[in-house]
CSV table of C-alpha atoms and ligand atoms in Angstrom, one decimal:
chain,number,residue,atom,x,y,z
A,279,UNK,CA,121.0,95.2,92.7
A,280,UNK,CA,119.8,97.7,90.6
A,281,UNK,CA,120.4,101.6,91.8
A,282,UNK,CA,117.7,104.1,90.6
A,283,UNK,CA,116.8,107.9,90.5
A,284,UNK,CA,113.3,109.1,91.3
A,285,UNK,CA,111.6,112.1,89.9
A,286,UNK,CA,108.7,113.7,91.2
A,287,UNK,CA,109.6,111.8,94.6
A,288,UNK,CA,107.2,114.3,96.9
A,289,UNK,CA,103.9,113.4,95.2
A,290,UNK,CA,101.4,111.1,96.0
A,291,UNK,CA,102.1,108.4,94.0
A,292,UNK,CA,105.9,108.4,94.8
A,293,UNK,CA,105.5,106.1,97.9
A,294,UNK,CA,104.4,102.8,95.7
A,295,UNK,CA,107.4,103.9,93.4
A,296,UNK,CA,109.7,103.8,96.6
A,297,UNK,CA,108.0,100.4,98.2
A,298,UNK,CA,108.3,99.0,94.8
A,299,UNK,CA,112.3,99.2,94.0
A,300,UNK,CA,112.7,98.4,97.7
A,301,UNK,CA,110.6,95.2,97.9
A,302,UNK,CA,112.2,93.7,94.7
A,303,UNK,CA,115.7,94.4,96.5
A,304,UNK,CA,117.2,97.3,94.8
A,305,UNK,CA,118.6,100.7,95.9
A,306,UNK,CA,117.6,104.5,95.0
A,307,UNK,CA,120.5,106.7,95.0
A,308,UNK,CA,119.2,109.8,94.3
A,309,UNK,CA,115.6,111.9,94.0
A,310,UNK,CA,114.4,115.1,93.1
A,311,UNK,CA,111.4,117.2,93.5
A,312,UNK,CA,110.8,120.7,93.6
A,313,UNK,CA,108.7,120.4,96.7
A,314,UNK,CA,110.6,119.3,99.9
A,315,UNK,CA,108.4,117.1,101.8
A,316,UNK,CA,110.0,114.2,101.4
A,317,UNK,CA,110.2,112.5,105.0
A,318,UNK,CA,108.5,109.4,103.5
A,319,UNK,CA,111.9,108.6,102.2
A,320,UNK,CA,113.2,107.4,105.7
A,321,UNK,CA,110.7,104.7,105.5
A,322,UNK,CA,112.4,102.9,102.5
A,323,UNK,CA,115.9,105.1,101.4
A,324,UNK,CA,117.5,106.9,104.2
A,325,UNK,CA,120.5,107.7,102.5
A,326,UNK,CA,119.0,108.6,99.4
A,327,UNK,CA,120.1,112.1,97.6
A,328,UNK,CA,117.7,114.6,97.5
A,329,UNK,CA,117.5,117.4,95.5
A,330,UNK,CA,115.2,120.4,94.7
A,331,UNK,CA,117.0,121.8,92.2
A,332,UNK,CA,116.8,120.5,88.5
A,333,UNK,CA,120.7,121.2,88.0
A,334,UNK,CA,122.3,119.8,91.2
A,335,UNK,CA,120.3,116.8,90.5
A,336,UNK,CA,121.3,116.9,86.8
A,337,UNK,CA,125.3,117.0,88.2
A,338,UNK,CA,124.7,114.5,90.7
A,339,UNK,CA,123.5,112.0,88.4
A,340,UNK,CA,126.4,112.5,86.2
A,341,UNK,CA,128.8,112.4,88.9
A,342,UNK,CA,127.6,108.9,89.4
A,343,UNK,CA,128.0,107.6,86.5
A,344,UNK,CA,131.8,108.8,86.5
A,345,UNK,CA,132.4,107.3,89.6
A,346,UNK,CA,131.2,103.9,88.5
A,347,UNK,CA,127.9,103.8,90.0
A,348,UNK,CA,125.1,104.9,87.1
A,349,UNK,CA,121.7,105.2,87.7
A,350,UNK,CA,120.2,102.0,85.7
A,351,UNK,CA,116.5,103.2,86.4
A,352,UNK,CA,114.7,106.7,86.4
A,353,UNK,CA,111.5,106.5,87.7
A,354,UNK,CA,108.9,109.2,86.7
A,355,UNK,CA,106.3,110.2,88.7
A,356,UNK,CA,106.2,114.2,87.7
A,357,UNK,CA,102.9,115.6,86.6
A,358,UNK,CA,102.0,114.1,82.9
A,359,UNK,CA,103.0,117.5,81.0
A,360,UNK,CA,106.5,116.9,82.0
A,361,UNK,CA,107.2,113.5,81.5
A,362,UNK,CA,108.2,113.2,78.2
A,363,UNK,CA,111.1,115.7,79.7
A,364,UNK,CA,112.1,112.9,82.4
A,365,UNK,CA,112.1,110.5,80.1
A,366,UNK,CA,114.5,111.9,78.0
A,367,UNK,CA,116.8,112.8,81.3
A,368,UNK,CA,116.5,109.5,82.0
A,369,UNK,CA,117.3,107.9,78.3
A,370,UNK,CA,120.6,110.7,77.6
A,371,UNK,CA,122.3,109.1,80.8
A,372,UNK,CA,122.2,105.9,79.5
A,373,UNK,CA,119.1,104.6,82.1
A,374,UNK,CA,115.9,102.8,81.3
A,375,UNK,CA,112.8,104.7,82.8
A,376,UNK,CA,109.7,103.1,84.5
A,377,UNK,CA,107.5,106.4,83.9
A,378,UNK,CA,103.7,106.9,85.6
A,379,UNK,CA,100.9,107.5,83.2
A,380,UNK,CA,99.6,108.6,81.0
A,381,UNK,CA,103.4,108.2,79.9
A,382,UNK,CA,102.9,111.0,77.4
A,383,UNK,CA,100.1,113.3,76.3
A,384,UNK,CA,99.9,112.9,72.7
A,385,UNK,CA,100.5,109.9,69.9
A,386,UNK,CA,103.1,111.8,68.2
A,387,UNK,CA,105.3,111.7,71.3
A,388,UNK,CA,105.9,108.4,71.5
A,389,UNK,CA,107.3,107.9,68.3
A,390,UNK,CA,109.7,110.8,69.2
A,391,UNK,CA,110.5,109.1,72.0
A,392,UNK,CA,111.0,105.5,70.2
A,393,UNK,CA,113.6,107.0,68.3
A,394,UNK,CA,115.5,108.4,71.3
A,395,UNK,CA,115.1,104.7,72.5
A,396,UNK,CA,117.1,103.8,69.7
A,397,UNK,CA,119.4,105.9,69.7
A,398,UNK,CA,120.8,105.3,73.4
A,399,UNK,CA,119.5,101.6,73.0
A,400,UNK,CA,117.9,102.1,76.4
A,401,UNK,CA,114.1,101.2,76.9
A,402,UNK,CA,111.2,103.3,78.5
A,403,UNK,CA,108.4,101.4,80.3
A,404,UNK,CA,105.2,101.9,81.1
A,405,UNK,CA,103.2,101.5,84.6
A,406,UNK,CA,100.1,99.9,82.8
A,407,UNK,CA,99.0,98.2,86.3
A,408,UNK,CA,95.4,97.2,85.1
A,409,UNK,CA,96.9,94.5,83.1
A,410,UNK,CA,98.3,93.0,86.2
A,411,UNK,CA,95.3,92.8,88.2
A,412,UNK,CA,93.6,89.1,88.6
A,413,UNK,CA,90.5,90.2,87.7
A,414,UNK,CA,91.3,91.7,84.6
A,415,UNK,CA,93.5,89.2,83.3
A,416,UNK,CA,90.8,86.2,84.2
A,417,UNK,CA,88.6,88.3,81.9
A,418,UNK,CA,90.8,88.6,79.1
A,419,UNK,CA,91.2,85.3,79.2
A,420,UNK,CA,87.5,84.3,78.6
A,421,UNK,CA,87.3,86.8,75.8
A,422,UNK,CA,90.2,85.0,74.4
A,423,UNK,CA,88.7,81.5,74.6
A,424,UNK,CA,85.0,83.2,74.1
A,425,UNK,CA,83.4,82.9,70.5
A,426,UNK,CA,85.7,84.4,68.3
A,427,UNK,CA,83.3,86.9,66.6
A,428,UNK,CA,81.4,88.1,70.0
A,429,UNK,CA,80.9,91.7,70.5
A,430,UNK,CA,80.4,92.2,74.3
A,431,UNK,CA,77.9,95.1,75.1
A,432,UNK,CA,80.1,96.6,78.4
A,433,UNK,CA,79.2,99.8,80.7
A,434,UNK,CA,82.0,101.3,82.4
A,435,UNK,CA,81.6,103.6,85.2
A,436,UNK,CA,84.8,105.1,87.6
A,437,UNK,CA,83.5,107.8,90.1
A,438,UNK,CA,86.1,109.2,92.2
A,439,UNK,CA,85.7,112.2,94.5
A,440,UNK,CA,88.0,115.2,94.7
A,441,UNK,CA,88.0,118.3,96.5
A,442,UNK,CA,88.5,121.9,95.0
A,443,UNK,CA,92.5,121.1,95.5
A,444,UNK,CA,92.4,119.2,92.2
A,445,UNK,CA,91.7,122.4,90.5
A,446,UNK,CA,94.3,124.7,92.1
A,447,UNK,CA,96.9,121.5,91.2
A,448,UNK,CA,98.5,120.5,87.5
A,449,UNK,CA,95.6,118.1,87.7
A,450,UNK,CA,92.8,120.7,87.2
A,451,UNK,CA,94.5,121.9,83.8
A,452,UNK,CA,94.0,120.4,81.1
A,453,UNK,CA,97.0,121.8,79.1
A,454,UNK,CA,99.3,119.8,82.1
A,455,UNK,CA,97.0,116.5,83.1
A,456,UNK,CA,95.3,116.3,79.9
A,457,UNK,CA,91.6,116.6,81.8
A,458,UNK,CA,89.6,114.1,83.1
A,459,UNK,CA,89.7,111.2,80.4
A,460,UNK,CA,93.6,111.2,80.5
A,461,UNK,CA,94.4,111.5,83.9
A,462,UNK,CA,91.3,109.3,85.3
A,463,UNK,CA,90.8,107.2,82.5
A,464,UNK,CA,93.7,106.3,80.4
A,465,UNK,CA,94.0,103.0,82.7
A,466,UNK,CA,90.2,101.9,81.6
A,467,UNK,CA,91.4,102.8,78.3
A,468,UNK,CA,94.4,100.9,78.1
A,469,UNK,CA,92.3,97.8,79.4
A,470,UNK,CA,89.6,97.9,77.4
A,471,UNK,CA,92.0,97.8,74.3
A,472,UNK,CA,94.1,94.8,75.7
A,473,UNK,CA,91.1,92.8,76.1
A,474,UNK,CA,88.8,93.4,73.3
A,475,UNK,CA,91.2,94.9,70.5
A,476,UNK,CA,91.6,98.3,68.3
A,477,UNK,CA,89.4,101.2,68.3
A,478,UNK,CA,86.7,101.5,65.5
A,479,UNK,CA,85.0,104.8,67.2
A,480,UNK,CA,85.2,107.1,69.5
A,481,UNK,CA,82.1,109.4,70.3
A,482,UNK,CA,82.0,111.8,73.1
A,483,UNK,CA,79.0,112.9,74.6
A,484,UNK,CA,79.9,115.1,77.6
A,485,UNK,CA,83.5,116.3,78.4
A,486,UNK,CA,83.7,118.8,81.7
A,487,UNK,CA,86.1,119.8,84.7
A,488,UNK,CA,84.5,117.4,86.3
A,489,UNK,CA,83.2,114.5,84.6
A,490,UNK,CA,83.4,112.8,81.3
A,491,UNK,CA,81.4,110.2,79.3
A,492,UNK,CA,81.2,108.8,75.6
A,493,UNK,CA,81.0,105.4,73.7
A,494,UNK,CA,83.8,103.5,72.2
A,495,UNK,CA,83.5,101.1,69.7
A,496,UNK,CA,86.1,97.9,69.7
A,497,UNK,CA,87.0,95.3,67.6
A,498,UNK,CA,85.0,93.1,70.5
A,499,UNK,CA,83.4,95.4,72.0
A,500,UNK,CA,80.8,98.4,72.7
A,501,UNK,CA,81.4,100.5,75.7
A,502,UNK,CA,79.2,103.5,77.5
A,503,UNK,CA,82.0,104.8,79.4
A,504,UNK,CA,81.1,107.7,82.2
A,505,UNK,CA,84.4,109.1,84.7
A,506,UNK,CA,83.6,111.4,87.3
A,507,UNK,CA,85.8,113.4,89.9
A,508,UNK,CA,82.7,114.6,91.4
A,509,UNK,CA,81.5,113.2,94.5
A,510,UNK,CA,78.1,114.0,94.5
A,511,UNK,CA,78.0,110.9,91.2
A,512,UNK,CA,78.8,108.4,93.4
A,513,UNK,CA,75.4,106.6,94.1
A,514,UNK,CA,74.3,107.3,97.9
A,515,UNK,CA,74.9,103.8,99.2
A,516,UNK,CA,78.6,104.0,98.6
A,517,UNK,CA,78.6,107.0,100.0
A,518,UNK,CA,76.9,106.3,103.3
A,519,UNK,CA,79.4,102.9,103.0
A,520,UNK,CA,82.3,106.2,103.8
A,521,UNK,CA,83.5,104.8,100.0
A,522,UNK,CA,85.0,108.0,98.0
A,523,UNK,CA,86.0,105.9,94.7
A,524,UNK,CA,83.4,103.2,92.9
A,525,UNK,CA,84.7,101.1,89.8
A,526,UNK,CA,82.0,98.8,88.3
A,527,UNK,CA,82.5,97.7,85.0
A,528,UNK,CA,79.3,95.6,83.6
A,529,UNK,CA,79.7,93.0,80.3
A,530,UNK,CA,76.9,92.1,79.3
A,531,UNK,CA,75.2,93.3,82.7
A,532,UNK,CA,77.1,90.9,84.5
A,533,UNK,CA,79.0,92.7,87.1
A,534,UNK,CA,82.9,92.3,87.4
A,535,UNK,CA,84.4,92.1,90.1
A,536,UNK,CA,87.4,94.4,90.8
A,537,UNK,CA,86.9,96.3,93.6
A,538,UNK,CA,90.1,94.8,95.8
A,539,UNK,CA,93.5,94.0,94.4
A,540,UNK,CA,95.0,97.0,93.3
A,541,UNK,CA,97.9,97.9,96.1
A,542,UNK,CA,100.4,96.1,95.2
A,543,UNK,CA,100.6,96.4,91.6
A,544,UNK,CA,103.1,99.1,91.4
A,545,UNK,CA,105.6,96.2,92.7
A,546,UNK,CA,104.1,93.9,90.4
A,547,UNK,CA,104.8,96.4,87.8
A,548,UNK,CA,108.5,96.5,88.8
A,549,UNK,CA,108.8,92.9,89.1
A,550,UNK,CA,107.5,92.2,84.9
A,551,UNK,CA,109.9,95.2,84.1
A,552,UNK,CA,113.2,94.1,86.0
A,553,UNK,CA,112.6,90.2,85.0
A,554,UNK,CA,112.4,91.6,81.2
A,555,UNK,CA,108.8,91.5,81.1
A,556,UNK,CA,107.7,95.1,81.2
A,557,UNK,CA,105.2,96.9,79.3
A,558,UNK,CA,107.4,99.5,76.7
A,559,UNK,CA,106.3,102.5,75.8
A,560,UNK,CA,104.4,101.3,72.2
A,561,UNK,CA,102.4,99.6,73.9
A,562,UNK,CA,101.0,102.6,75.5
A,563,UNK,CA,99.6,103.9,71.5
A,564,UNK,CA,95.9,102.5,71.6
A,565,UNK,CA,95.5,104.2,75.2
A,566,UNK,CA,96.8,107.5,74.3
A,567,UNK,CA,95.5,107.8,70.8
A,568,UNK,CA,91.9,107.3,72.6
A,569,UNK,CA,92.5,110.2,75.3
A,570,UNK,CA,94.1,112.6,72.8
A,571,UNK,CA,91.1,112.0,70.7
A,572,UNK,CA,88.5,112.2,73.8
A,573,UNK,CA,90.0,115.2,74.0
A,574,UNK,CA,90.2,117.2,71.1
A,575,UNK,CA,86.3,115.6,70.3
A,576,UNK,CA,83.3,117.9,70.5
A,577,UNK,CA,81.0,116.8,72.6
A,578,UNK,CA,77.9,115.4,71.1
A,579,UNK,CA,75.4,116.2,74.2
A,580,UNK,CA,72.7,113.5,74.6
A,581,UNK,CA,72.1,111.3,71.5
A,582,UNK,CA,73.2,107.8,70.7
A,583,UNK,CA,74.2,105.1,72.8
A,584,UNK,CA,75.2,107.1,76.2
A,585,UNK,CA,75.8,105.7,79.6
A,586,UNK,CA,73.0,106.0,81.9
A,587,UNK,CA,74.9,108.5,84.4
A,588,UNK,CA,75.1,111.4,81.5
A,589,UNK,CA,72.1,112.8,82.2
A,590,UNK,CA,73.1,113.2,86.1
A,591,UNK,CA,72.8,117.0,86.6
A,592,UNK,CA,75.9,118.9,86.0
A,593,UNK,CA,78.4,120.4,88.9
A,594,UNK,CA,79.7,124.1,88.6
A,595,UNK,CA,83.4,124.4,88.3
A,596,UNK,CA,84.6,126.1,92.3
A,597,UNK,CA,86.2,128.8,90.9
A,598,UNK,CA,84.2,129.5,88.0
B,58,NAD,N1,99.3,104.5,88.4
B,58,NAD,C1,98.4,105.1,89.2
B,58,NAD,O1,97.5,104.5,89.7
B,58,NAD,C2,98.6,106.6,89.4
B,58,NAD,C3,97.8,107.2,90.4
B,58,NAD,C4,98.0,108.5,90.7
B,58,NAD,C5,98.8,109.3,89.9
B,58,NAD,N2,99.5,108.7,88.9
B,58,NAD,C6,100.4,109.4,88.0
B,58,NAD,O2,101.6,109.7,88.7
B,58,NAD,C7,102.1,111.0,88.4
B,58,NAD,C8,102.2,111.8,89.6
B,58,NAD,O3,100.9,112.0,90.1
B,58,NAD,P1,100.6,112.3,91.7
B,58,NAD,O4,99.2,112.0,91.9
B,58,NAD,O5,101.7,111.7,92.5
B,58,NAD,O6,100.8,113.9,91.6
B,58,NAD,P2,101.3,114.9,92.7
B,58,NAD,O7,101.0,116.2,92.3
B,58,NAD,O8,100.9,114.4,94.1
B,58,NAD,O9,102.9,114.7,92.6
B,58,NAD,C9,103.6,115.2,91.5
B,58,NAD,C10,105.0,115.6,92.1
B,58,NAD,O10,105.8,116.1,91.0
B,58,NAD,C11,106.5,117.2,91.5
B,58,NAD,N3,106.9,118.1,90.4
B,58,NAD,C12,106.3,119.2,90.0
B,58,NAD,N4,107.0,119.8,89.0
B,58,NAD,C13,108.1,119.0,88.9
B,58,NAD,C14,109.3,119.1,88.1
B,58,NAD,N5,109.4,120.1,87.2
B,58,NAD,N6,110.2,118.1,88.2
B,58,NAD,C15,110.0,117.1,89.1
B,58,NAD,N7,109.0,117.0,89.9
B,58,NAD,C16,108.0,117.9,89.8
B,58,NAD,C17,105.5,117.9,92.5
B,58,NAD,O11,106.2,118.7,93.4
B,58,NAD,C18,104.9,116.7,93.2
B,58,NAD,O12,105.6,116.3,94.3
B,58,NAD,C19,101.2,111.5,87.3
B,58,NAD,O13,101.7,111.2,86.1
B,58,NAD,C20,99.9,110.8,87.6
B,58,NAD,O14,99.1,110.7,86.4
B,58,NAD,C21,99.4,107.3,88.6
């Protein structure tokens, strides 16, 4: 059994993070969070440590490891600005991390990180859950044993509503989320890249509070990409269905099929990573060199090959 640390342990991710290292049989000895609403704990750790301060947490973790009981895990799940912070925590006392994405902000940090990876010898993993998903996996496997130098014409579209919270929160600033293609999109990213290769462009034709959209070129593939936090995208069907979030990714205007399955892939995560089969942090590069570009791009406006839902009229920011 395996004991573990969690950082960030109030937020709403935390939860799969805490059903995760309980269902594959291990223990979390201590948390921390800045915000106290933690109850969710009871479900899985009762006895865990909790901690809202940085430093007690800091001493805890140390005291630990002098009384024979390290933390072998951190697990981050802070807003993205600050985990290449955790991750570092977690390295210097001597723990591998499991860190939430996008794992870092920009390429450079990864290599920094790498080396710190050497250094203590311990490894930093990624939660890249897209790649666990059936659907995605039976895909990349007929584009493996597809015609060896196709180029699949693909239109991917994620629409998920949020309120005018999201832009109070880290999540509405760029400078700590990254905007909408890093914190909404990095996981489309990161599959499109497993299955169909390297980047060969990246043009952006709209970037906003709200919504982004461009076209990527692969090494098999050309996408019309198009995120959106906005409700008001989602088409009106889904909307009357009650539905808040619609995924459809098209290949070759054939539809794929991924709107169930994604729950339990958190503890799928954990399983790959504790059996020694975990995605580690390089292969996290392709995913984040793609955002970081997306956003330091100029948008391009209408011209080229855009996806359909660009022209949709544009939303005012709430607070603008
Ligand atoms: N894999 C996924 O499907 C998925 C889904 C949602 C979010 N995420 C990622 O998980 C992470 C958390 O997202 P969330 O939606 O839970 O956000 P959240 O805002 O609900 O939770 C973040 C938590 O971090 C805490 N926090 C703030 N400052 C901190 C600090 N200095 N030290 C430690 N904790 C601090 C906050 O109090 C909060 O409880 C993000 O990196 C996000 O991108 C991943």
């Amino acid at each position: 059994m395996k004991n573990f640390a969690l950082i960030g342990a109030a937020g709403y991710i935390a939860p799969r993070h805490l059903k995760a290292i309980k269902n594959t049989g291990n223990n979390l000895s201590a948390a921390f969070d800045p915000f106290d609403s933690v109850g969710i704990m009871d479900s899985y750790f009762p006895d865990v440590d909790f901690f809202v301060e940085f430093e007690r947490f800091d001493r805890h973790i140390e005291k630990l490891k002098r009384k024979g009981m390290p933390v072998d895990y951190v697990s981050v799940c802070s807003p993205n600005y600050l985990h290449d912070s955790h991750i570092r925590f977690g390295l210097r006392n001597n723990a591998d991390v499991i860190c939430e994405k996008p794992i870092v902000l920009n390429p450079w940090n990864i290599e920094a990180l790498q080396e710190i990876e050497k250094e203590t010898g311990k490894n930093i993993f990624s939660i890249l859950q897209l790649r666990l998903h059936p659907s995605i996996i039976a895909l990349r496997e007929k584009v493996l044993n597809g015609p060896i130098d196709k180029v699949y014409d693909i239109d991917l579209t994620y629409l998920t509503s949020r309120g005018h919270w999201y832009y109070t929160s880290w999540k509405g600033d760029i400078s700590k989320s990254g905007g909408i293609a890093t914190n909404i999109g990095v996981h489309f990213f990161d599959m499109l890249t497993w299955i169909f290769g390297s980047v060969k462009n990246n043009i952006v034709h709209l970037h906003t509070h709200d919504r982004a959209a461009g076209y990527l070129e692969l090494d098999k593939a050309r996408v019309r990409w198009f995120l959106s936090i906005d409700g008001l995208t989602i088409p009106e069907e889904i909307r009357l269905q009650g539905k808040s979030t619609f995924r459809s990714i098209k290949i070759e205007n054939e539809e794929l099929e991924f709107s169930d399955g994604f729950t339990d892939l958190h503890t799928k995560s954990y399983e790959a990573i504790l059996s020694g089969e975990g995605y580690r942090i390089g292969e996290t590069e392709k995913s984040i060199e793609i955002v970081h570009n997306i956003r330091h791009s100029v948008p391009i406006g209408l011209q080229g090959d855009y996806h359909p839902l660009t022209i949709l009229p544009k939303s005012k920011h709430p607070f603008a």
